[in-house]
Short mmCIF file of C-alpha atoms and ligand atoms in Angstrom, two decimals:
data_model
loop_
_atom_site.label_atom_id
_atom_site.label_comp_id
_atom_site.label_asym_id
_atom_site.label_seq_id
_atom_site.Cartn_x
_atom_site.Cartn_y
_atom_site.Cartn_z
CA MET N 22 0.15 0.25 -0.26
CA PRO N 23 1.27 3.12 -0.67
CA THR N 24 1.80 5.54 2.03
CA SER N 25 1.18 9.16 1.37
CA ARG N 26 2.91 12.05 2.00
CA PRO N 27 2.36 14.08 4.90
CA SER N 28 1.55 17.88 3.62
CA LEU N 29 4.20 19.94 3.89
CA PRO N 30 3.74 23.78 4.84
CA GLN N 31 2.03 25.84 2.83
CA ARG N 32 4.69 28.86 1.79
CA PRO N 33 3.66 32.28 3.02
CA PRO N 34 2.76 34.64 0.05
CA PRO N 35 6.01 37.22 -0.56
CA ARG N 36 6.33 40.03 1.93
CA THR N 37 6.83 43.74 0.68
CA VAL N 38 10.66 44.71 1.76
CA SER N 39 11.16 48.50 3.25
CA ILE N 40 14.68 50.52 4.03
CA THR N 41 14.07 51.33 7.38
CA GLY N 42 16.63 52.96 8.08
CA VAL N 43 19.86 54.44 5.82
CA GLY N 44 23.89 55.41 6.92
CA ALA N 45 27.04 56.56 5.59
CA TYR N 46 30.46 57.61 7.05
CA VAL N 47 33.08 59.37 4.82
CA PRO N 48 36.68 59.79 5.76
CA GLN N 49 37.94 63.26 6.80
CA ARG N 50 40.96 63.73 5.30
CA ILE N 51 40.16 66.21 1.58
CA LEU N 52 41.89 65.59 -1.52
CA SER N 53 41.50 68.36 -3.94
CA ASN N 54 42.11 69.12 -7.33
CA ALA N 55 44.31 71.63 -6.38
CA ASP N 56 46.37 68.99 -4.66
CA LEU N 57 45.96 66.66 -7.41
CA GLU N 58 47.95 68.78 -9.65
CA ARG N 59 50.88 69.21 -7.00
CA MET N 60 51.07 65.52 -7.60
CA VAL N 61 50.22 64.64 -11.48
CA GLU N 62 49.62 66.88 -14.33
CA THR N 63 46.21 68.04 -14.69
CA SER N 64 44.61 70.90 -13.52
CA ASN N 65 41.52 71.82 -11.77
CA ASP N 66 40.15 72.96 -14.72
CA TRP N 67 40.01 69.51 -16.91
CA ILE N 68 38.94 67.37 -13.59
CA THR N 69 35.79 69.85 -12.96
CA THR N 70 34.85 70.22 -16.56
CA ARG N 71 35.10 66.32 -17.56
CA THR N 72 34.41 64.78 -14.06
CA GLY N 73 32.72 67.21 -11.90
CA ILE N 74 34.88 66.73 -9.16
CA ARG N 75 36.44 69.74 -7.04
CA GLU N 76 37.71 66.98 -4.24
CA ARG N 77 37.37 63.66 -2.86
CA ARG N 78 37.82 62.12 0.55
CA LEU N 79 40.72 59.71 1.58
CA ALA N 80 41.19 57.16 4.20
CA ALA N 81 43.80 57.74 6.58
CA GLU N 82 46.76 54.63 5.86
CA ASN N 83 45.49 52.89 9.13
CA GLU N 84 41.17 52.94 8.32
CA ALA N 85 40.86 49.84 5.88
CA THR N 86 37.21 49.16 4.06
CA SER N 87 35.77 47.72 7.07
CA ASP N 88 36.53 50.59 9.52
CA MET N 89 34.17 52.24 7.16
CA ALA N 90 31.30 50.11 6.96
CA VAL N 91 31.40 49.51 10.33
CA GLU N 92 30.84 53.17 11.43
CA ALA N 93 28.47 53.33 8.04
CA ALA N 94 26.01 50.41 9.82
CA ARG N 95 26.44 51.61 13.19
CA ARG N 96 24.62 54.90 11.55
CA ALA N 97 22.11 52.93 9.62
CA MET N 98 21.32 50.87 12.02
CA THR N 99 20.96 53.44 14.42
CA ASN N 100 18.02 55.57 11.85
CA ALA N 101 15.99 52.56 11.27
CA GLY N 102 15.93 51.48 15.56
CA VAL N 103 17.56 47.68 15.43
CA THR N 104 20.44 46.55 17.70
CA ALA N 105 23.51 43.81 16.28
CA ASP N 106 21.54 41.70 18.23
CA GLN N 107 18.32 42.27 15.52
CA ILE N 108 20.26 41.06 12.33
CA ASP N 109 19.83 38.32 10.47
CA LEU N 110 22.26 39.13 7.51
CA ILE N 111 24.96 41.12 6.58
CA ILE N 112 25.76 41.87 3.28
CA VAL N 113 29.05 43.99 2.39
CA ALA N 114 29.34 44.93 -1.56
CA THR N 115 32.69 45.64 -2.50
CA ILE N 116 35.25 45.82 -4.87
CA THR N 117 38.36 47.15 -2.04
CA PRO N 118 37.61 44.28 0.90
CA ASP N 119 40.13 44.25 3.49
CA ARG N 120 41.91 41.31 2.46
CA LEU N 121 41.13 38.33 -0.29
CA PHE N 122 39.71 36.33 2.27
CA PRO N 123 37.97 36.49 4.88
CA SER N 124 34.98 38.39 3.97
CA THR N 125 34.86 41.85 5.24
CA ALA N 126 31.83 41.30 6.09
CA CYS N 127 32.80 38.55 8.80
CA ILE N 128 35.05 41.50 10.00
CA VAL N 129 31.96 44.64 9.78
CA GLN N 130 30.04 41.09 11.63
CA ASP N 131 32.26 40.89 14.44
CA ARG N 132 33.23 44.46 15.04
CA ILE N 133 29.62 45.15 15.54
CA GLY N 134 28.56 42.38 17.71
CA ALA N 135 25.50 41.19 15.15
CA VAL N 136 26.00 37.41 16.90
CA ARG N 137 23.41 35.67 15.36
CA ALA N 138 24.34 36.81 11.50
CA ALA N 139 25.26 35.26 8.38
CA ALA N 140 28.00 37.84 6.85
CA PHE N 141 29.17 37.64 2.82
CA ASP N 142 30.88 39.90 0.54
CA LEU N 143 29.08 40.60 -2.98
CA GLU N 144 31.55 41.49 -5.63
CA ALA N 145 29.45 44.39 -8.41
CA ALA N 146 31.83 47.09 -8.47
CA CYS N 147 30.01 50.42 -8.63
CA SER N 148 26.73 48.91 -9.13
CA GLY N 149 27.31 46.85 -5.93
CA PHE N 150 25.24 48.60 -3.81
CA VAL N 151 21.76 48.38 -5.83
CA TYR N 152 23.08 44.51 -6.23
CA THR N 153 22.56 43.85 -2.35
CA LEU N 154 20.52 45.66 -2.16
CA GLU N 155 18.14 43.28 -4.74
CA VAL N 156 19.86 40.00 -3.25
CA GLY N 157 19.30 41.24 0.35
CA SER N 158 15.42 41.90 -0.04
CA GLN N 159 14.76 38.06 -1.68
CA PHE N 160 16.10 37.34 2.39
CA VAL N 161 13.17 39.34 3.97
CA ALA N 162 10.64 39.09 1.11
CA SER N 163 11.04 35.15 1.22
CA HIS N 164 10.43 35.14 5.10
CA THR N 165 13.63 33.44 5.75
CA TYR N 166 15.08 36.47 7.26
CA ASN N 167 13.80 39.62 9.38
CA THR N 168 16.44 42.26 9.02
CA VAL N 169 19.32 42.20 6.82
CA LEU N 170 22.13 45.20 6.89
CA ILE N 171 23.68 46.30 3.19
CA ILE N 172 26.60 47.83 2.53
CA GLY N 173 28.05 49.56 0.04
CA ALA N 174 32.03 50.21 0.88
CA GLU N 175 35.29 51.03 -0.48
CA LYS N 176 38.04 51.93 0.03
CA MET N 177 39.52 52.83 -3.49
CA SER N 178 42.72 54.92 -2.79
CA ALA N 179 43.97 51.51 -2.45
CA PHE N 180 43.99 50.59 -5.53
CA VAL N 181 44.79 53.80 -7.72
CA ASP N 182 47.57 54.21 -9.73
CA TRP N 183 48.47 58.01 -7.95
CA THR N 184 51.07 58.61 -11.37
CA ASP N 185 48.12 57.69 -13.23
CA ARG N 186 45.92 61.23 -14.27
CA ASN N 187 43.50 59.01 -16.42
CA THR N 188 42.22 57.67 -13.06
CA CYS N 189 44.12 58.92 -9.98
CA VAL N 190 41.72 62.00 -10.10
CA LEU N 191 38.99 59.98 -10.15
CA PHE N 192 37.78 58.32 -6.89
CA GLY N 193 37.04 58.36 -3.53
CA ASP N 194 36.65 56.49 -0.43
CA GLY N 195 33.53 56.02 1.75
CA ALA N 196 30.69 53.86 2.80
CA GLY N 197 26.98 53.85 3.04
CA ALA N 198 24.84 51.08 4.79
CA ALA N 199 20.98 50.62 4.96
CA VAL N 200 18.40 48.32 7.03
CA LEU N 201 15.81 45.87 5.16
CA GLN N 202 13.53 44.87 6.71
CA HIS N 203 9.40 44.25 5.66
CA ARG N 204 7.36 47.57 7.16
CA PRO N 205 4.05 46.12 7.33
CA GLY N 206 1.98 49.06 5.31
CA SER N 207 4.61 49.70 3.23
CA HIS N 208 5.31 49.58 -0.39
CA GLY N 209 9.24 49.70 -0.13
CA LEU N 210 10.95 48.53 -3.51
CA LEU N 211 8.90 48.25 -6.08
CA MET N 212 11.27 46.70 -8.70
CA THR N 213 14.50 46.22 -9.48
CA CYS N 214 16.10 45.32 -12.53
CA LEU N 215 20.57 43.86 -13.10
CA GLY N 216 22.25 43.36 -15.53
CA SER N 217 26.07 42.57 -16.34
CA ASP N 218 28.16 41.75 -19.91
CA GLY N 219 31.86 39.63 -18.85
CA GLY N 220 32.26 40.24 -22.51
CA LYS N 221 33.16 43.77 -21.67
CA SER N 222 35.61 43.04 -18.21
CA GLU N 223 38.66 44.46 -19.82
CA LEU N 224 37.47 48.22 -19.50
CA LEU N 225 37.26 48.33 -16.30
CA GLN N 226 39.63 45.61 -13.97
CA VAL N 227 42.66 45.28 -11.43
CA PRO N 228 44.61 42.51 -13.38
CA GLY N 229 46.89 41.53 -10.73
CA GLY N 230 46.21 39.95 -7.34
CA GLY N 231 43.36 36.87 -8.25
CA SER N 232 44.50 33.29 -9.12
CA ALA N 233 43.97 34.48 -12.76
CA CYS N 234 47.88 36.68 -11.71
CA PRO N 235 49.16 36.44 -8.02
CA ALA N 236 51.46 38.41 -6.87
CA THR N 237 54.81 38.00 -7.62
CA ILE N 238 57.52 41.12 -7.99
CA ASP N 239 56.87 41.34 -11.63
CA SER N 240 53.85 41.72 -11.23
CA VAL N 241 53.85 44.95 -8.53
CA SER N 242 56.85 45.89 -11.19
CA LYS N 243 54.12 45.95 -14.16
CA LYS N 244 51.70 47.74 -11.56
CA LEU N 245 49.17 44.76 -12.20
CA HIS N 246 48.14 45.72 -8.50
CA PHE N 247 46.06 49.10 -9.58
CA LEU N 248 42.34 50.06 -11.48
CA ARG N 249 43.17 50.08 -15.23
CA MET N 250 39.85 51.66 -17.25
CA ASP N 251 39.42 52.81 -20.62
CA GLY N 252 37.38 55.43 -19.50
CA LYS N 253 35.98 56.62 -23.06
CA GLU N 254 34.43 52.79 -23.95
CA THR N 255 33.21 52.86 -20.02
CA PHE N 256 31.77 56.08 -20.47
CA LYS N 257 29.47 55.36 -23.62
CA ASN N 258 28.89 51.85 -22.12
CA ALA N 259 27.57 53.25 -18.44
CA VAL N 260 25.13 55.93 -19.61
CA ASN N 261 23.64 53.77 -22.55
CA ALA N 262 23.53 50.72 -19.49
CA MET N 263 21.91 53.05 -16.91
CA VAL N 264 19.15 54.54 -19.14
CA SER N 265 18.06 51.35 -19.87
CA ALA N 266 18.10 49.92 -15.95
CA ALA N 267 15.97 53.12 -15.67
CA GLN N 268 14.00 52.38 -18.19
CA GLU N 269 12.80 48.84 -17.81
CA VAL N 270 11.73 49.27 -13.55
CA LEU N 271 10.14 52.37 -14.64
CA GLY N 272 8.29 50.66 -17.49
CA ARG N 273 7.30 47.67 -15.57
CA CYS N 274 5.75 49.53 -12.69
CA GLY N 275 3.65 51.86 -14.76
CA VAL N 276 5.79 54.94 -13.56
CA THR N 277 6.65 58.28 -15.28
CA VAL N 278 10.29 59.91 -14.81
CA ASP N 279 8.24 63.26 -13.78
CA GLN N 280 6.56 61.45 -11.30
CA LEU N 281 9.88 60.94 -9.59
CA ALA N 282 11.06 62.75 -6.61
CA CYS N 283 14.56 62.34 -6.56
CA ILE N 284 17.38 60.03 -9.26
CA ILE N 285 20.33 58.64 -7.70
CA PRO N 286 22.48 57.69 -10.12
CA HIS N 287 25.80 56.24 -9.38
CA GLN N 288 28.35 59.78 -9.19
CA ALA N 289 31.54 58.49 -11.13
CA ASN N 290 30.85 61.40 -13.34
CA GLN N 291 28.68 64.62 -14.02
CA ARG N 292 28.36 64.09 -17.58
CA ILE N 293 27.61 60.71 -17.46
CA MET N 294 24.73 61.83 -14.65
CA SER N 295 23.73 64.43 -17.03
CA ALA N 296 23.49 62.65 -20.79
CA VAL N 297 21.44 60.34 -18.40
CA ALA N 298 18.90 62.27 -17.63
CA ASP N 299 18.62 63.87 -20.58
CA ARG N 300 18.14 60.48 -22.43
CA LEU N 301 15.24 59.81 -19.42
CA GLY N 302 13.82 63.12 -20.27
CA ALA N 303 14.62 63.91 -16.43
CA ARG N 304 15.52 67.87 -14.93
CA GLU N 305 18.78 68.28 -13.55
CA ASP N 306 16.86 68.95 -10.16
CA GLN N 307 16.04 65.38 -9.69
CA LEU N 308 18.65 64.23 -9.67
CA TYR N 309 20.98 63.99 -6.02
CA VAL N 310 24.27 64.79 -7.34
CA ASN N 311 27.47 64.57 -4.92
CA VAL N 312 29.98 63.87 -6.80
CA ASP N 313 32.14 67.12 -6.74
CA ARG N 314 32.80 66.53 -3.19
CA TYR N 315 33.71 62.16 -2.95
CA GLY N 316 34.26 61.81 -6.56
CA ASN N 317 33.41 57.84 -8.00
CA THR N 318 33.29 56.39 -4.40
CA SER N 319 32.14 52.63 -6.33
CA ALA N 320 29.83 50.50 -4.08
CA ALA N 321 29.50 53.56 -1.36
CA SER N 322 28.15 55.97 -4.30
CA VAL N 323 24.28 55.60 -4.52
CA ALA N 324 24.56 54.44 -0.82
CA ILE N 325 25.88 57.77 0.82
CA ALA N 326 23.97 59.62 -1.75
CA LEU N 327 20.67 58.08 -0.51
CA ASP N 328 21.69 59.28 2.67
CA GLU N 329 22.75 63.07 2.12
CA ALA N 330 19.32 63.63 -0.07
CA LEU N 331 17.52 61.68 2.95
CA SER N 332 19.04 63.76 5.68
CA GLN N 333 18.41 67.05 3.83
CA GLY N 334 14.84 66.40 3.02
CA ARG N 335 15.56 65.28 -0.79
CA ILE N 336 12.80 62.18 -0.48
CA LYS N 337 9.67 61.72 1.96
CA ALA N 338 7.43 59.61 2.42
CA GLY N 339 5.53 58.18 -0.18
CA ASP N 340 8.06 59.67 -2.40
CA LEU N 341 9.22 57.66 -5.17
CA VAL N 342 13.03 57.49 -5.31
CA LEU N 343 15.00 55.53 -8.12
CA LEU N 344 18.42 54.32 -8.13
CA VAL N 345 20.44 53.74 -11.20
CA VAL N 346 23.78 52.47 -10.49
CA PHE N 347 26.82 50.97 -13.45
CA GLY N 348 30.33 49.17 -12.90
CA ALA N 349 32.90 47.04 -13.83
CA GLY N 350 32.01 43.68 -15.25
CA LEU N 351 30.40 45.53 -16.61
CA THR N 352 27.63 45.83 -13.96
CA TRP N 353 24.54 47.73 -14.04
CA GLY N 354 20.71 47.61 -12.29
CA ALA N 355 18.10 50.24 -11.28
CA ALA N 356 15.50 50.14 -8.38
CA LEU N 357 12.53 51.84 -7.69
CA ILE N 358 11.71 52.56 -4.29
CA GLU N 359 8.39 54.06 -2.94
CA TRP N 360 9.82 55.80 0.40
O1 UT7 J 1 32.40 53.11 -11.62
C1 UT7 J 1 32.37 52.95 -13.00
C2 UT7 J 1 33.11 53.55 -14.12
N1 UT7 J 1 33.93 54.45 -14.34
C3 UT7 J 1 33.11 55.64 -15.21
O2 UT7 J 1 32.29 56.16 -15.52
C4 UT7 J 1 34.30 56.86 -15.97
C5 UT7 J 1 34.17 56.86 -17.21
N2 UT7 J 1 34.97 57.39 -18.34
C6 UT7 J 1 34.51 58.89 -17.85
O3 UT7 J 1 33.87 59.35 -16.87
C7 UT7 J 1 35.65 60.14 -18.29
O4 UT7 J 1 35.75 58.73 -19.86
C8 UT7 J 1 37.12 60.37 -17.85
C9 UT7 J 1 36.48 61.74 -17.18
C10 UT7 J 1 37.54 58.95 -17.24
C11 UT7 J 1 38.11 61.13 -19.28
O5 UT7 J 1 37.03 61.75 -19.93
P1 UT7 J 1 36.82 62.12 -21.52
O6 UT7 J 1 36.09 63.05 -21.73
O7 UT7 J 1 36.59 60.40 -21.82
O8 UT7 J 1 38.54 62.17 -21.97
P2 UT7 J 1 39.54 61.56 -22.37
O9 UT7 J 1 39.52 60.32 -22.18
O10 UT7 J 1 38.52 61.55 -24.27
O11 UT7 J 1 41.00 62.42 -22.75
C12 UT7 J 1 41.27 63.62 -23.17
C13 UT7 J 1 42.44 63.97 -23.07
C14 UT7 J 1 43.36 63.05 -23.12
O12 UT7 J 1 44.55 63.46 -23.83
P3 UT7 J 1 45.03 63.16 -25.60
O13 UT7 J 1 45.20 62.28 -25.38
O14 UT7 J 1 44.05 64.12 -26.22
O15 UT7 J 1 46.47 64.34 -25.68
C15 UT7 J 1 44.12 62.29 -21.75
O16 UT7 J 1 45.28 61.97 -21.90
O17 UT7 J 1 42.56 64.38 -21.66
C16 UT7 J 1 43.31 63.65 -21.29
N3 UT7 J 1 43.46 63.25 -19.66
C17 UT7 J 1 44.09 64.49 -19.11
N4 UT7 J 1 44.17 65.81 -19.10
C18 UT7 J 1 44.31 66.50 -18.08
C19 UT7 J 1 43.22 62.51 -19.38
N5 UT7 J 1 42.98 62.50 -17.41
C20 UT7 J 1 43.46 63.86 -17.60
C21 UT7 J 1 43.45 64.55 -16.69
N6 UT7 J 1 44.44 65.35 -16.48
N7 UT7 J 1 43.86 63.92 -15.34
#
């Protein structure tokens, strides 16, 4: 006689996911364009007209990515009203981890005392924060976890060749974090779209230091452990990918650009952001921009900008907010949030 299997418990329907707290940290040291004029053959005029960057923050020598991540995480937790023991999962988006392993997320987990939390790093370069937002949200939506801490943190200054004017003027250090939870009665994250194109991985990379090219005296002397970028090609790909990612999430939600209270693009270059706004038909005043003060902080960029936009009152309850990002990989993404 066949025995009937006991019926399994029904999976509850997915939950909505909200960002219940945001926090950011940037290091104190400011490196201005005038400082860079003394380091490489460049000018304040070239940097501001080509990028919009006036200054960037640099971490102290003894300040690692995890130190900045911890500070941003503490601020996000305070703003969300959660304590470390409530956190179920920590995801750190970074391309500048403290070490190849263990993950920076594990170091953060210990430092903030999130004793119950699982922790891992996610690598999607400058798109990392939107990737962690989507990945972290899935755990909350599926009832796997109640409270997820996502962090974008970078010490880009450790991987920049300070003799290469093509790249050293562009990047800065910092961290941003957010707490993801289900908030009854709130829509929160409406739609995310992620994408990648590994066929263009050589446009922006650190060639050395991984298993394909372990560190040797030769690799160090060839500067293979520093960031390299084909700026022009990266620029073109960035504009196209950000525009189509933004259009996809807006189209799928039936939201028009004029309904957006705030658009937070990855802060790589003022000209990229303006081109994206132009192609989307957005007004410049819908954009939140801080690239002038921080440069490109990679995975931290939209998280720091989101924190500032909130504290400046640029985002209010019920507002529609669009995050749109692009980075090495290539990777890109957009997220539409009802605040
Ligand atoms: O975060 C992930 C994605 N990253 C990005 O999205 C960055 C994308 N790319 C860019 O933002 C821009 O391509 C750059 C800002 C990197 C460069 O701007 P560009 O308008 O594409 O300049 P270019 O590459 O055409 O360079 C023009 C000239 C070159 O000189 P020649 O060959 O025409 O004589 C460069 O050598 O500007 C020169 N140049 C500089 N001059 C003064 C490059 N860097 C500098 C510099 N100062 N710092």
